[in-house]
Amino acid sequence: EEPDMKIDSPNYNQSLFSLTLSPSSPYPSSSMTVSIYAPLIKQFFDIGKEIVILYEKAEHNKEICSLLLQKYNCARIAVQDLDMRKTENVTFFSKKENYELFRNFIICMQRIRKFIGDVSQLNRVKKYFFANNIESIFTELINEFEGCMNSLNFSFSVQSRNEIMIIKTEIRQLSELILNIHGVPDTTQSKQDFFNEIGLVTKKNKYFQEQNIYNIEFQNSVEEIEPLLEGQFQKTNVVRSKKIEKRIAYNDFSEYCFKEFSDNSSSLSMNQSNTQIEIRLQVNILKELKNSKHIIKFFGVAQENSKFYLVTEWMEFGNLNEYYTNYRENMNWKTKVRFALGICRGISYLNDCKILHHDIRSENILINYDHEVKIANFGLSKKFSEFTRNISHNIENVRYMAPEKLLIEEGLSHDIKRKKQKFSNNYICIFYSVGALLWEIAELKKPHSDINNTEMLISIRERVRKRYHEPLSDDVPDIWKFIVKRCEWNDFKKHILILNINLNFFQFQLSYGT
């Protein structure tokens, strides 16, 4: 989150911008020296680093963020030159008015940083979306930026008409995402409800991540906010595995999935009590995910004797791998496109709620009575998946693992600690898994299915080293090939955004009349 900051400026609506310049040095005297500028120059570069990070994390309005990043890069060159050639620029540093101009320039860069942070994330773009002022604020920021650059005699390129066209395209895509991808009705109230839900889940998720699960007060709160489900369900003879069974509600005969969970991971040391408390705290938040029909519905946690169960909706046709194996005749391209779009819609919604799915693969895509796909086996932490998945360790996820992450897991990358930090919470790794899953849907077989299970890890790792990619059959549509290729791109900065994957598949689906 950006810190609250305050600026006195007649040119900005304070409800949109609440910024503050960090404490500055006293107003300089006439004996101004170069050293007085040092804190401002450092602050400028610190803001720049944050802008770069925000751009790399941008999920929406990426091109708008890119345009503003270009402006920063232009300014960075000028400031670097100013800083490096202090002796030659002594005249600049000696002028009192330049100090105030530079301070104003820092304020402008802070505004740009905050704007990028807001418009690049769906949970923060709401105020601009309803005010319909993304373009006007962008233009105002650019005008202020160019004014500062001109006042400081820094060279820069002026805004072009092409930039305005890019902004209009980005704004249109944002509307298409909400209406066509997330399926939100075209009413103001529906859109507000959609944004409010994302904001609520994001806020609750952030609070959960900041808490100590072992804190007694935090644990005690679970009984109030997420009580156990008791005596509401009847057993059936339908058992999908040792830990998964179908039960029926007494009141309305609706069907539910009961998945037994326990602390069965050797890498974790939480006892059974702490396990069920953490699961319940997370389920309390995950139950709020109501605006996507491609996300499994959570209902709570139930206890029977000493066993605890995660209760979700029942998915009649099992997982995606089972479905295309048992109902192969149904898997024409119309169905494949529908499944692909549904999966990407669900992942997009999770991403916008700041929930990362750490194990995207066909076993975690479930099919309901209506032959619709839903994403399952995710939580607010990796521990949630560890506790609730069907087996304690599954080498199958190696088939879908991003190369960098795979090499890190095997200890083959240099500077492992740094790389783990870089990729552990990175959406980019998700895109690779999405690409592998899309490949599977196209080919109706798992990635690297030609490799024997006993040698899978070693063989896939060797393929990764050689930058090998599974080929797609000739009959696979070009747009499908393009998306898979972009998902698996070795240059992470050029990976396709989940928004663009959705928009491409949405247009592709229209060609089938659905």
Coordinates of C-alpha atoms in Angstrom, one line a residue:
E1 CA 0.0 0.0 0.0
E2 CA 1.1 3.5 -0.7
P3 CA 1.6 5.8 2.4
D4 CA -0.9 8.5 2.8
M5 CA 0.6 11.8 1.6
K6 CA -0.7 15.3 1.5
I7 CA 0.0 18.1 -1.0
D8 CA -1.3 21.6 -1.1
S9 CA -2.1 22.1 -4.8
P10 CA -5.1 23.8 -6.4
N11 CA -4.7 21.6 -9.5
Y12 CA -5.7 18.3 -7.8
N13 CA -8.8 16.9 -6.3
Q14 CA -7.8 16.1 -2.7
S15 CA -10.1 13.1 -2.7
L16 CA -8.1 11.6 -5.5
F17 CA -4.6 12.6 -4.3
S18 CA -3.7 12.7 -0.6
L19 CA 0.0 13.0 -0.8
T20 CA 2.8 14.5 1.3
L21 CA 6.4 15.3 0.7
S22 CA 8.7 13.7 3.2
P23 CA 10.3 16.1 5.7
S24 CA 12.6 18.4 3.8
S25 CA 15.6 20.4 4.8
P26 CA 15.1 24.0 6.0
Y27 CA 14.6 26.4 3.2
P28 CA 18.1 27.1 1.9
S29 CA 20.0 30.3 2.4
S30 CA 21.8 32.2 -0.2
S31 CA 24.9 30.2 0.5
M32 CA 23.3 27.2 -1.0
T33 CA 25.6 24.3 -1.7
V34 CA 25.4 21.1 -3.8
S35 CA 25.1 19.0 -0.6
I36 CA 21.6 20.5 0.1
Y37 CA 20.3 18.8 -3.1
A38 CA 21.6 15.3 -2.0
P39 CA 18.4 14.3 0.0
L40 CA 16.2 15.4 -2.9
I41 CA 18.2 13.6 -5.5
K42 CA 18.2 10.4 -3.4
Q43 CA 14.4 10.8 -2.9
F44 CA 14.0 11.1 -6.6
F45 CA 15.8 7.9 -7.3
D46 CA 13.9 6.1 -4.5
I47 CA 10.6 7.1 -6.1
G48 CA 11.9 5.8 -9.4
K49 CA 12.7 2.4 -8.0
E50 CA 9.2 2.2 -6.6
I51 CA 7.8 3.2 -10.0
V52 CA 9.7 0.4 -11.7
I53 CA 8.4 -2.1 -9.1
L54 CA 4.8 -0.9 -9.5
Y55 CA 5.2 -1.2 -13.3
E56 CA 6.5 -4.8 -13.1
K57 CA 3.6 -5.8 -10.8
A58 CA 1.0 -4.0 -12.9
E59 CA -2.0 -6.2 -13.6
H60 CA -4.1 -3.5 -15.4
N61 CA -3.5 -0.4 -17.5
K62 CA 0.0 -1.7 -18.2
E63 CA 0.5 0.6 -21.1
I64 CA -0.5 3.7 -19.1
C65 CA 2.1 2.7 -16.5
S66 CA 4.7 2.1 -19.3
L67 CA 4.1 5.7 -20.6
L68 CA 4.7 7.1 -17.1
L69 CA 7.7 4.9 -16.6
Q70 CA 9.2 6.3 -19.8
K71 CA 8.7 9.8 -18.5
Y72 CA 10.6 8.8 -15.3
N73 CA 13.4 7.3 -17.4
C74 CA 13.7 10.5 -19.3
A75 CA 13.9 12.5 -16.1
R76 CA 16.3 9.9 -14.6
I77 CA 18.9 10.6 -17.3
A78 CA 18.7 14.3 -16.7
V79 CA 19.0 14.0 -12.9
Q80 CA 21.9 11.5 -13.2
D81 CA 23.7 13.9 -15.4
L82 CA 23.1 16.7 -13.0
D83 CA 24.3 14.6 -10.1
M84 CA 27.4 13.2 -11.8
R85 CA 28.6 16.6 -13.2
K86 CA 28.2 18.6 -10.0
T87 CA 31.2 20.8 -10.8
E88 CA 30.0 21.7 -14.3
N89 CA 26.5 22.3 -12.9
V90 CA 27.5 24.6 -10.1
T91 CA 25.5 27.5 -11.6
F92 CA 22.4 25.4 -11.4
F93 CA 22.9 24.5 -7.8
S94 CA 23.7 28.0 -6.7
K95 CA 20.3 29.3 -7.8
K96 CA 17.7 29.5 -5.0
E97 CA 14.7 29.1 -7.3
N98 CA 16.1 25.8 -8.7
Y99 CA 15.9 24.3 -5.2
E100 CA 12.1 25.0 -5.0
L101 CA 11.6 23.9 -8.6
F102 CA 13.3 20.6 -7.8
R103 CA 11.2 20.1 -4.6
N104 CA 8.1 20.6 -6.8
F105 CA 9.5 18.1 -9.2
I106 CA 9.7 15.5 -6.4
I107 CA 6.0 16.2 -5.5
C108 CA 5.1 15.6 -9.2
M109 CA 7.0 12.3 -9.2
Q110 CA 5.2 11.2 -6.0
R111 CA 1.9 11.9 -7.7
I112 CA 2.9 9.8 -10.7
R113 CA 4.0 7.0 -8.4
K114 CA 0.7 7.0 -6.6
F115 CA -1.3 7.2 -9.8
I116 CA 0.6 4.1 -11.2
G117 CA 0.0 2.2 -8.0
D118 CA -3.7 3.0 -8.1
V119 CA -4.6 2.4 -11.8
S120 CA -2.5 -0.8 -12.1
Q121 CA -4.5 -2.8 -9.5
L122 CA -8.2 -3.5 -9.8
N123 CA -8.8 -3.1 -6.0
R124 CA -7.5 0.5 -6.2
V125 CA -8.7 1.8 -9.5
K126 CA -12.4 2.0 -8.4
K127 CA -12.4 5.8 -7.7
Y128 CA -11.0 6.6 -11.1
F129 CA -13.3 4.2 -12.9
F130 CA -16.5 5.7 -11.5
A131 CA -15.2 9.2 -11.8
N132 CA -14.2 8.5 -15.4
N133 CA -11.1 10.6 -15.1
I134 CA -8.1 8.3 -15.8
E135 CA -7.4 10.1 -19.0
S136 CA -7.8 13.6 -17.6
I137 CA -5.6 12.9 -14.5
F138 CA -3.0 11.3 -16.8
T139 CA -2.9 14.4 -19.0
E140 CA -2.7 16.6 -15.9
L141 CA 0.2 14.7 -14.6
I142 CA 2.0 14.8 -17.9
N143 CA 1.5 18.5 -18.2
E144 CA 2.8 19.0 -14.7
F145 CA 5.8 16.7 -15.4
E146 CA 6.7 18.5 -18.6
G147 CA 6.3 21.9 -16.8
C148 CA 8.8 20.8 -14.2
M149 CA 11.2 19.4 -16.7
N150 CA 11.0 22.6 -18.7
S151 CA 11.5 24.8 -15.6
L152 CA 14.6 22.9 -14.7
N153 CA 15.9 23.1 -18.3
F154 CA 15.9 19.2 -18.6
S155 CA 15.4 17.9 -22.1
F156 CA 12.3 15.7 -22.7
S157 CA 10.0 14.5 -25.4
V158 CA 6.5 16.1 -25.6
Q159 CA 3.3 14.1 -25.3
S160 CA 2.0 12.7 -28.6
R161 CA -1.5 11.9 -29.8
N162 CA -0.5 8.3 -29.8
E163 CA -0.3 8.3 -26.0
I164 CA -4.0 9.5 -25.8
M165 CA -5.0 6.6 -28.1
I166 CA -3.2 4.1 -25.8
I167 CA -5.0 5.5 -22.8
K168 CA -8.4 5.2 -24.4
T169 CA -7.6 1.6 -25.4
E170 CA -6.6 0.7 -21.8
I171 CA -9.7 2.3 -20.4
R172 CA -11.9 0.4 -22.9
Q173 CA -10.1 -2.9 -22.0
L174 CA -10.8 -2.3 -18.3
S175 CA -14.5 -1.9 -19.0
E176 CA -14.4 -5.1 -21.2
L177 CA -12.7 -6.9 -18.3
I178 CA -15.5 -6.0 -15.9
L179 CA -18.4 -6.6 -18.3
N180 CA -17.2 -9.5 -20.5
I181 CA -14.6 -11.3 -18.5
H182 CA -15.9 -11.1 -14.9
G183 CA -19.5 -11.0 -16.2
V184 CA -20.6 -8.0 -14.1
P185 CA -24.0 -6.6 -15.2
D186 CA -23.8 -3.2 -16.9
T187 CA -25.3 -1.2 -14.0
T188 CA -23.6 1.1 -11.6
Q189 CA -24.7 -0.8 -8.5
S190 CA -23.4 -4.1 -9.9
K191 CA -20.1 -2.6 -10.7
Q192 CA -19.8 -1.0 -7.3
D193 CA -20.7 -4.4 -5.6
F194 CA -18.0 -6.0 -7.7
F195 CA -15.3 -3.5 -6.7
N196 CA -16.5 -3.6 -3.1
E197 CA -16.1 -7.4 -2.9
I198 CA -12.6 -7.3 -4.3
G199 CA -11.7 -4.5 -1.9
L200 CA -13.2 -6.4 1.0
V201 CA -11.3 -9.7 0.2
T202 CA -8.1 -7.8 -0.4
K203 CA -8.4 -5.9 2.9
K204 CA -9.2 -9.1 4.9
N205 CA -6.4 -11.0 3.2
K206 CA -3.9 -8.3 4.0
Y207 CA -5.0 -8.2 7.6
F208 CA -4.7 -12.0 7.8
Q209 CA -1.2 -12.0 6.4
E210 CA -0.1 -9.5 9.0
Q211 CA -1.4 -11.5 12.0
N212 CA 0.4 -14.0 14.0
I213 CA -1.6 -17.2 13.7
Y214 CA -0.3 -18.3 17.1
N215 CA -1.6 -15.2 18.8
I216 CA -4.2 -16.4 21.4
E217 CA -6.6 -13.5 20.9
F218 CA -6.4 -14.1 17.1
Q219 CA -7.1 -17.8 17.6
N220 CA -10.0 -17.2 20.0
S221 CA -11.7 -14.9 17.4
V222 CA -12.3 -17.9 15.1
E223 CA -15.1 -19.2 17.3
E224 CA -17.1 -16.0 16.7
I225 CA -16.3 -15.3 13.1
E226 CA -16.2 -18.9 11.7
P227 CA -18.0 -21.4 14.0
L228 CA -17.8 -25.1 13.0
L229 CA -20.6 -26.6 10.9
E230 CA -22.4 -29.2 12.9
G231 CA -25.1 -31.8 12.3
Q232 CA -26.3 -30.2 9.0
F233 CA -25.2 -32.9 6.6
Q234 CA -26.0 -36.5 5.8
K235 CA -23.4 -39.0 4.5
T236 CA -23.8 -40.7 1.1
N237 CA -22.2 -43.6 -0.6
V238 CA -20.3 -41.4 -3.0
V239 CA -16.6 -41.4 -2.1
R240 CA -14.1 -39.9 -4.5
S241 CA -11.0 -40.9 -2.5
K242 CA -10.0 -41.7 1.1
K243 CA -10.3 -38.1 2.1
I244 CA -13.1 -36.8 -0.2
E245 CA -16.8 -37.7 0.0
K246 CA -20.2 -36.3 -0.9
R247 CA -22.7 -35.3 1.7
I248 CA -26.2 -33.8 1.4
A249 CA -27.7 -31.0 3.5
Y250 CA -30.8 -32.1 5.5
N251 CA -32.7 -28.8 4.9
D252 CA -32.6 -28.5 1.1
F253 CA -30.8 -31.7 -0.2
S254 CA -28.0 -29.6 -1.8
E255 CA -24.7 -31.5 -2.3
Y256 CA -21.4 -30.6 -0.6
C257 CA -17.9 -31.9 -0.8
F258 CA -16.3 -32.9 2.5
K259 CA -12.5 -33.0 2.3
E260 CA -10.7 -34.3 5.4
F261 CA -7.6 -32.3 6.3
S262 CA -4.9 -32.9 8.8
D263 CA -1.3 -31.8 9.5
N264 CA 0.2 -34.4 7.2
S265 CA 3.1 -32.3 5.7
S266 CA 6.6 -33.2 6.9
S267 CA 7.6 -29.6 6.2
L268 CA 5.2 -28.2 8.7
S269 CA 5.0 -28.5 12.5
M270 CA 1.6 -27.0 13.4
N271 CA -0.5 -29.2 15.5
Q272 CA -4.0 -30.3 14.6
S273 CA -5.6 -27.5 16.7
N274 CA -3.6 -24.8 15.0
T275 CA -4.2 -26.3 11.6
Q276 CA -8.0 -26.2 11.8
I277 CA -8.0 -22.7 13.3
E278 CA -5.9 -21.4 10.4
I279 CA -8.1 -23.2 7.8
R280 CA -11.2 -21.7 9.4
L281 CA -9.7 -18.2 9.5
Q282 CA -8.9 -18.5 5.8
V283 CA -12.2 -20.0 4.8
N284 CA -14.0 -17.0 6.5
I285 CA -12.3 -14.8 3.9
L286 CA -12.6 -17.2 1.0
K287 CA -16.4 -17.4 1.5
E288 CA -16.4 -13.8 0.3
L289 CA -15.4 -14.9 -3.2
K290 CA -18.9 -14.7 -4.7
N291 CA -18.5 -12.7 -7.9
S292 CA -16.8 -15.4 -10.0
K293 CA -18.6 -18.5 -11.1
H294 CA -15.3 -20.0 -11.9
I295 CA -14.1 -20.2 -8.3
I296 CA -15.0 -23.1 -6.1
K297 CA -17.5 -22.0 -3.3
F298 CA -16.4 -22.4 0.3
F299 CA -19.0 -23.0 3.0
G300 CA -16.9 -23.6 6.1
V301 CA -15.2 -26.3 8.3
A302 CA -17.0 -29.2 9.9
Q303 CA -15.9 -31.6 12.7
E304 CA -16.8 -35.2 13.1
N305 CA -15.2 -36.9 16.2
S306 CA -11.5 -36.0 15.9
K307 CA -11.6 -35.3 12.2
F308 CA -12.0 -31.9 10.5
Y309 CA -13.4 -31.4 7.0
L310 CA -13.2 -28.5 4.5
V311 CA -16.7 -28.0 3.1
T312 CA -17.0 -26.8 -0.5
E313 CA -19.5 -27.2 -3.3
W314 CA -19.7 -30.7 -4.9
M315 CA -18.3 -31.0 -8.4
E316 CA -19.9 -33.9 -10.1
F317 CA -17.5 -34.6 -12.9
G318 CA -14.3 -34.5 -10.8
N319 CA -11.2 -32.8 -12.1
L320 CA -10.2 -31.7 -15.6
N321 CA -7.8 -34.6 -16.2
E322 CA -10.5 -37.1 -15.3
Y323 CA -13.1 -35.3 -17.4
Y324 CA -11.1 -35.2 -20.7
T325 CA -10.1 -38.8 -20.0
N326 CA -13.6 -40.1 -19.4
Y327 CA -15.5 -37.7 -21.8
R328 CA -13.1 -37.2 -24.6
E329 CA -15.8 -37.0 -27.1
N330 CA -17.0 -33.8 -25.4
M331 CA -13.6 -32.1 -25.8
N332 CA -14.1 -30.3 -29.2
W333 CA -12.6 -26.9 -29.7
K334 CA -15.8 -25.1 -28.6
T335 CA -15.5 -26.9 -25.2
K336 CA -11.8 -26.3 -25.0
V337 CA -12.1 -22.6 -25.6
R338 CA -15.0 -22.4 -23.0
F339 CA -12.9 -24.3 -20.4
A340 CA -9.8 -22.1 -21.1
L341 CA -11.7 -18.9 -20.8
G342 CA -13.4 -20.1 -17.6
I343 CA -10.0 -21.0 -16.0
C344 CA -8.4 -17.7 -17.0
R345 CA -11.4 -15.8 -15.7
G346 CA -11.1 -17.5 -12.4
I347 CA -7.3 -16.9 -12.2
S348 CA -7.8 -13.3 -13.1
Y349 CA -10.3 -12.8 -10.3
L350 CA -8.0 -14.5 -7.8
N351 CA -5.1 -12.3 -8.9
D352 CA -7.3 -9.2 -8.5
C353 CA -8.1 -10.3 -5.0
K354 CA -4.4 -10.7 -4.3
I355 CA -4.7 -14.5 -3.9
L356 CA -2.0 -16.5 -5.6
H357 CA -2.8 -20.0 -6.7
H358 CA 0.5 -21.9 -6.1
D359 CA -0.5 -25.1 -7.8
I360 CA -2.2 -24.5 -11.1
R361 CA -2.7 -27.9 -12.9
S362 CA -5.6 -30.0 -14.2
E363 CA -6.2 -31.9 -10.9
N364 CA -7.1 -28.5 -9.4
I365 CA -9.6 -27.6 -12.0
L366 CA -13.0 -29.1 -11.2
I367 CA -16.1 -29.7 -13.4
N368 CA -19.7 -29.3 -12.1
Y369 CA -23.1 -30.7 -13.2
D370 CA -23.3 -28.0 -15.9
H371 CA -19.9 -28.9 -17.4
E372 CA -18.4 -25.6 -16.1
V373 CA -14.9 -25.4 -14.8
K374 CA -14.0 -24.0 -11.4
I375 CA -10.7 -23.4 -9.8
A376 CA -10.0 -25.3 -6.5
N377 CA -7.3 -26.1 -4.0
F378 CA -6.1 -22.6 -3.2
G379 CA -6.0 -20.5 -0.1
L380 CA -4.4 -17.4 1.3
S381 CA -1.2 -19.2 2.0
K382 CA 0.8 -22.2 0.7
K383 CA 0.1 -23.9 4.0
F384 CA -3.7 -24.0 3.2
S385 CA -3.0 -26.0 0.1
E386 CA -0.5 -28.2 2.0
F387 CA -3.1 -29.0 4.6
T388 CA -6.1 -29.5 2.3
R389 CA -4.8 -31.1 -0.8
N390 CA -5.5 -34.8 -1.4
I391 CA -1.9 -36.1 -0.9
S392 CA 1.0 -34.8 1.1
H393 CA 3.4 -34.5 -1.8
N394 CA 2.7 -34.7 -5.5
I395 CA 5.5 -34.6 -8.1
E396 CA 2.8 -33.9 -10.7
N397 CA 3.1 -30.1 -10.1
V398 CA 6.6 -30.3 -11.7
R399 CA 5.0 -30.6 -15.1
Y400 CA 3.5 -27.1 -14.7
M401 CA 6.3 -25.4 -12.7
A402 CA 8.0 -22.3 -14.1
P403 CA 11.7 -23.0 -15.1
E404 CA 13.1 -20.5 -12.6
K405 CA 11.0 -21.8 -9.8
L406 CA 11.9 -25.4 -10.7
L407 CA 15.6 -24.7 -10.7
I408 CA 15.2 -22.9 -7.4
E409 CA 13.4 -25.8 -5.8
E410 CA 16.2 -28.1 -6.9
G411 CA 18.9 -25.7 -5.6
L412 CA 20.4 -25.2 -9.0
S413 CA 20.1 -21.4 -9.3
H414 CA 22.8 -19.0 -8.2
D415 CA 22.0 -16.7 -5.3
I416 CA 19.1 -18.9 -4.3
K417 CA 17.9 -16.7 -1.5
R418 CA 17.5 -13.6 -3.6
K419 CA 15.7 -15.6 -6.4
K420 CA 13.3 -17.2 -3.9
Q421 CA 12.3 -13.8 -2.7
K422 CA 11.8 -12.6 -6.3
F423 CA 9.7 -15.5 -7.4
S424 CA 7.9 -16.7 -4.3
N425 CA 5.1 -14.1 -4.6
N426 CA 5.4 -13.4 -8.3
Y427 CA 2.5 -13.6 -10.6
I428 CA 4.8 -14.4 -13.5
C429 CA 5.2 -18.0 -12.3
I430 CA 1.5 -18.4 -12.5
F431 CA 1.5 -17.5 -16.2
Y432 CA 3.9 -20.3 -17.0
S433 CA 1.6 -22.8 -15.2
V434 CA -1.4 -21.3 -17.1
G435 CA 0.5 -21.9 -20.4
A436 CA 1.2 -25.5 -19.5
L437 CA -2.4 -26.1 -18.6
L438 CA -3.6 -24.5 -21.8
W439 CA -1.2 -26.8 -23.7
E440 CA -2.8 -29.8 -21.8
I441 CA -6.3 -28.7 -22.8
A442 CA -5.3 -28.4 -26.4
E443 CA -3.5 -31.8 -26.6
L444 CA -5.7 -33.6 -24.0
K445 CA -2.7 -35.0 -22.2
K446 CA -0.4 -33.8 -19.4
P447 CA 2.8 -31.9 -20.2
H448 CA 5.8 -34.1 -20.5
S449 CA 3.6 -37.2 -20.6
D450 CA 6.3 -39.0 -22.6
I451 CA 8.5 -39.1 -19.5
N452 CA 8.4 -42.0 -17.1
N453 CA 7.3 -41.0 -13.6
T454 CA 10.4 -42.4 -12.0
E455 CA 12.6 -40.1 -14.0
M456 CA 10.2 -37.2 -14.3
L457 CA 12.0 -34.7 -12.1
I458 CA 15.4 -35.2 -13.6
S459 CA 14.2 -35.3 -17.2
I460 CA 12.0 -32.2 -16.9
R461 CA 14.8 -30.3 -15.2
E462 CA 17.1 -31.2 -18.0
R463 CA 14.6 -30.0 -20.6
V464 CA 14.2 -26.7 -18.6
R465 CA 18.0 -26.2 -18.8
K466 CA 17.8 -26.5 -22.6
R467 CA 14.8 -24.2 -22.8
Y468 CA 12.7 -26.9 -24.3
H469 CA 9.0 -26.3 -24.9
E470 CA 6.4 -28.9 -25.6
P471 CA 5.2 -28.6 -29.3
L472 CA 1.6 -28.1 -30.1
S473 CA -0.2 -30.1 -32.9
D474 CA -0.8 -28.5 -36.3
D475 CA -4.6 -28.3 -35.8
V476 CA -4.2 -26.1 -32.7
P477 CA -5.6 -22.6 -33.6
D478 CA -2.9 -19.9 -34.1
I479 CA -4.3 -17.7 -31.3
W480 CA -4.0 -20.6 -28.9
K481 CA -0.4 -21.2 -29.9
F482 CA 0.4 -17.5 -29.5
I483 CA -1.0 -17.4 -25.9
V484 CA 0.9 -20.6 -24.8
K485 CA 4.1 -19.2 -26.3
R486 CA 3.7 -15.9 -24.5
C487 CA 2.9 -17.6 -21.2
E488 CA 6.1 -19.6 -21.5
W489 CA 8.3 -16.8 -22.7
N490 CA 11.8 -16.9 -21.2
D491 CA 11.9 -13.1 -20.9
F492 CA 9.6 -12.5 -17.9
K493 CA 9.1 -8.8 -18.7
K494 CA 7.4 -9.8 -21.9
H495 CA 5.0 -12.3 -20.5
I496 CA 1.4 -11.8 -21.6
L497 CA -1.0 -10.4 -19.0
I498 CA -3.9 -12.5 -17.7
L499 CA -6.2 -9.7 -18.9
N500 CA -5.0 -10.0 -22.5
I501 CA -5.3 -13.8 -22.3
N502 CA -8.9 -13.4 -21.2
L503 CA -9.7 -10.8 -23.9
N504 CA -8.1 -13.1 -26.6
F505 CA -10.1 -16.1 -25.5
F506 CA -13.3 -14.1 -25.2
Q507 CA -13.0 -13.0 -28.8
F508 CA -12.0 -16.5 -29.9
Q509 CA -15.1 -17.9 -28.1
L510 CA -17.4 -15.5 -30.1
S511 CA -16.2 -17.1 -33.3
Y512 CA -18.0 -20.3 -32.0
G513 CA -21.2 -18.4 -31.4
T514 CA -21.1 -18.7 -27.6

